[in-house]
């Protein structure tokens, strides 16, 4: 199965799979109905302090990756989140949704890599 990334503002939206919003803040201008989410796990997003420090600055991205991975390591819900993603991937693609404009330097990219590196996802999991 695939572990995909999708910007929540992108149209057309991919509705084939388990749609999981991984931002701590609800994306501006998106209605809960139009989002067509299966779940919103805001607690898995970077802390408010880290998010404000990073401020989507590509030059800070390498340090952001390290800091966010450390937060994920320390986050008490990370284990359950990985289990949730793994259970869904056994049945269907999982789409990690995010609001950031920069599609290569954001927390969803870090989270996708973190999940793939965890060793706890089905062996056939690929990223998109």
C-alpha positions as a LaTeX table, in Angstrom:
\begin{tabular}{lrrr}
\hline
Residue & $x$ (\AA) & $y$ (\AA) & $z$ (\AA) \\
\hline
Unk1 & 0.00 & 0.00 & 0.00 \\
Unk2 & 0.99 & 3.60 & $-0.39$ \\
Unk3 & 1.65 & 6.24 & 2.24 \\
Unk4 & 0.85 & 9.43 & 0.34 \\
Unk5 & 1.24 & 13.13 & 1.01 \\
Unk6 & $-1.29$ & 15.67 & $-0.19$ \\
Unk7 & $-1.71$ & 19.37 & 0.37 \\
Unk8 & $-5.24$ & 19.79 & 1.68 \\
Unk9 & $-5.78$ & 22.79 & $-0.63$ \\
Unk10 & $-4.89$ & 20.82 & $-3.78$ \\
Unk11 & $-7.67$ & 19.91 & $-6.17$ \\
Unk12 & $-8.72$ & 17.38 & $-7.18$ \\
Unk13 & $-8.45$ & 15.72 & $-3.80$ \\
Unk14 & $-7.53$ & 12.06 & $-3.62$ \\
Unk15 & $-10.40$ & 10.38 & $-1.82$ \\
Unk16 & $-9.16$ & 6.84 & $-2.46$ \\
Unk17 & $-7.73$ & 5.98 & 0.92 \\
Unk18 & $-7.68$ & 6.88 & 4.58 \\
Unk19 & $-7.43$ & 10.69 & 4.80 \\
Unk20 & $-5.52$ & 11.88 & 7.86 \\
Unk21 & $-4.87$ & 15.54 & 8.67 \\
Unk22 & $-1.53$ & 15.84 & 10.50 \\
Unk23 & $-1.43$ & 19.61 & 11.12 \\
Unk24 & $-1.79$ & 20.95 & 14.66 \\
Unk25 & $-3.93$ & 23.83 & 13.38 \\
Unk26 & $-7.02$ & 23.50 & 11.21 \\
Unk27 & $-6.23$ & 24.79 & 7.67 \\
Unk28 & $-7.77$ & 28.20 & 6.97 \\
Unk29 & $-10.66$ & 28.30 & 4.56 \\
Unk30 & $-11.27$ & 24.54 & 4.53 \\
Unk31 & $-14.65$ & 23.34 & 5.74 \\
Unk32 & $-14.76$ & 20.11 & 7.70 \\
Unk33 & $-17.23$ & 18.71 & 5.16 \\
Unk34 & $-15.04$ & 19.55 & 2.14 \\
Unk35 & $-11.93$ & 18.12 & 3.82 \\
Unk36 & $-13.48$ & 14.64 & 3.73 \\
Unk37 & $-11.26$ & 13.51 & 6.59 \\
Unk38 & $-11.23$ & 10.16 & 8.26 \\
Unk39 & $-9.28$ & 11.57 & 11.20 \\
Unk40 & $-7.43$ & 14.65 & 12.44 \\
Unk41 & $-4.50$ & 13.83 & 14.72 \\
Unk42 & $-3.41$ & 17.33 & 15.67 \\
Unk43 & $-1.26$ & 16.07 & 18.57 \\
Unk44 & 1.17 & 14.45 & 16.08 \\
Unk45 & 2.05 & 17.82 & 14.54 \\
Unk46 & 5.06 & 19.82 & 15.69 \\
Unk47 & 4.73 & 21.79 & 18.92 \\
Unk48 & 3.58 & 25.39 & 18.70 \\
Unk49 & 7.09 & 26.51 & 19.72 \\
Unk50 & 8.78 & 24.46 & 17.01 \\
Unk51 & 6.24 & 25.46 & 14.37 \\
Unk52 & 6.70 & 29.16 & 15.13 \\
Unk53 & 10.51 & 28.81 & 15.22 \\
Unk54 & 10.57 & 27.01 & 11.82 \\
Unk55 & 8.09 & 29.42 & 10.21 \\
Unk56 & 8.40 & 27.47 & 6.92 \\
Unk57 & 11.94 & 28.75 & 6.37 \\
Unk58 & 13.72 & 26.28 & 4.01 \\
Unk59 & 17.10 & 27.26 & 5.49 \\
Unk60 & 15.93 & 26.02 & 8.91 \\
Unk61 & 14.52 & 22.78 & 7.49 \\
Unk62 & 17.48 & 20.45 & 8.31 \\
Unk63 & 17.38 & 21.58 & 11.95 \\
Unk64 & 13.56 & 21.42 & 11.95 \\
Unk65 & 13.74 & 17.77 & 10.82 \\
Unk66 & 16.00 & 16.87 & 13.77 \\
Unk67 & 13.88 & 18.77 & 16.29 \\
Unk68 & 10.58 & 17.40 & 15.01 \\
Unk69 & 11.92 & 13.83 & 14.98 \\
Unk70 & 12.99 & 14.32 & 18.60 \\
Unk71 & 9.47 & 15.55 & 19.42 \\
Unk72 & 8.00 & 12.48 & 17.71 \\
Unk73 & 10.33 & 10.23 & 19.70 \\
Unk74 & 9.13 & 11.86 & 22.94 \\
Unk75 & 5.45 & 12.20 & 21.99 \\
Unk76 & 3.27 & 9.79 & 24.02 \\
Unk77 & 0.83 & 9.29 & 21.11 \\
Unk78 & 3.46 & 8.42 & 18.48 \\
Unk79 & 3.24 & 4.66 & 19.11 \\
Unk80 & $-0.55$ & 4.66 & 18.78 \\
Unk81 & $-0.34$ & 6.89 & 15.71 \\
Unk82 & 2.09 & 4.50 & 13.99 \\
Unk83 & $-0.23$ & 1.60 & 14.87 \\
Unk84 & $-3.24$ & 3.49 & 13.46 \\
Unk85 & $-1.41$ & 4.19 & 10.18 \\
Unk86 & $-0.17$ & 0.59 & 9.95 \\
Unk87 & $-3.68$ & $-0.82$ & 10.50 \\
Unk88 & $-5.11$ & 1.41 & 7.78 \\
Unk89 & $-2.24$ & 0.66 & 5.36 \\
Unk90 & $-3.06$ & $-3.04$ & 5.66 \\
Unk91 & $-6.44$ & $-2.22$ & 4.06 \\
Unk92 & $-5.98$ & 0.88 & 1.90 \\
Unk93 & $-3.66$ & 3.75 & 1.00 \\
Unk94 & $-3.12$ & 6.37 & 3.73 \\
Unk95 & $-3.00$ & 10.04 & 2.76 \\
Unk96 & $-1.22$ & 12.41 & 5.15 \\
Unk97 & $-2.82$ & 15.82 & 4.61 \\
Unk98 & $-1.10$ & 19.12 & 5.39 \\
Unk99 & $-1.73$ & 22.80 & 4.76 \\
Unk100 & 1.78 & 24.15 & 4.11 \\
Unk101 & 2.43 & 25.84 & 0.75 \\
Unk102 & 5.93 & 24.35 & 0.51 \\
Unk103 & 5.31 & 20.73 & $-0.43$ \\
Unk104 & 8.91 & 19.59 & 0.15 \\
Unk105 & 9.82 & 21.37 & 3.41 \\
Unk106 & 7.03 & 20.63 & 5.88 \\
Unk107 & 6.19 & 18.42 & 8.83 \\
Unk108 & 4.16 & 15.93 & 6.78 \\
Unk109 & 7.29 & 15.08 & 4.75 \\
Unk110 & 9.21 & 14.51 & 7.99 \\
Unk111 & 6.34 & 12.46 & 9.41 \\
Unk112 & 6.12 & 10.29 & 6.29 \\
Unk113 & 9.86 & 9.52 & 6.47 \\
Unk114 & 9.58 & 8.88 & 10.22 \\
Unk115 & 6.73 & 6.41 & 9.68 \\
Unk116 & 8.57 & 4.60 & 6.89 \\
Unk117 & 11.73 & 4.39 & 9.03 \\
Unk118 & 9.80 & 3.05 & 12.05 \\
Unk119 & 9.85 & $-0.52$ & 10.72 \\
Unk120 & 6.28 & $-0.92$ & 11.98 \\
Unk121 & 4.39 & $-0.40$ & 8.72 \\
Unk122 & 3.41 & $-3.26$ & 6.39 \\
Unk123 & 6.44 & $-4.41$ & 4.40 \\
Unk124 & 4.84 & $-3.45$ & 1.09 \\
Unk125 & 4.40 & 0.22 & 2.06 \\
Unk126 & 5.77 & 2.73 & $-0.44$ \\
Unk127 & 5.70 & 6.50 & $-0.44$ \\
Unk128 & 4.16 & 8.73 & $-3.04$ \\
\hline
\end{tabular}
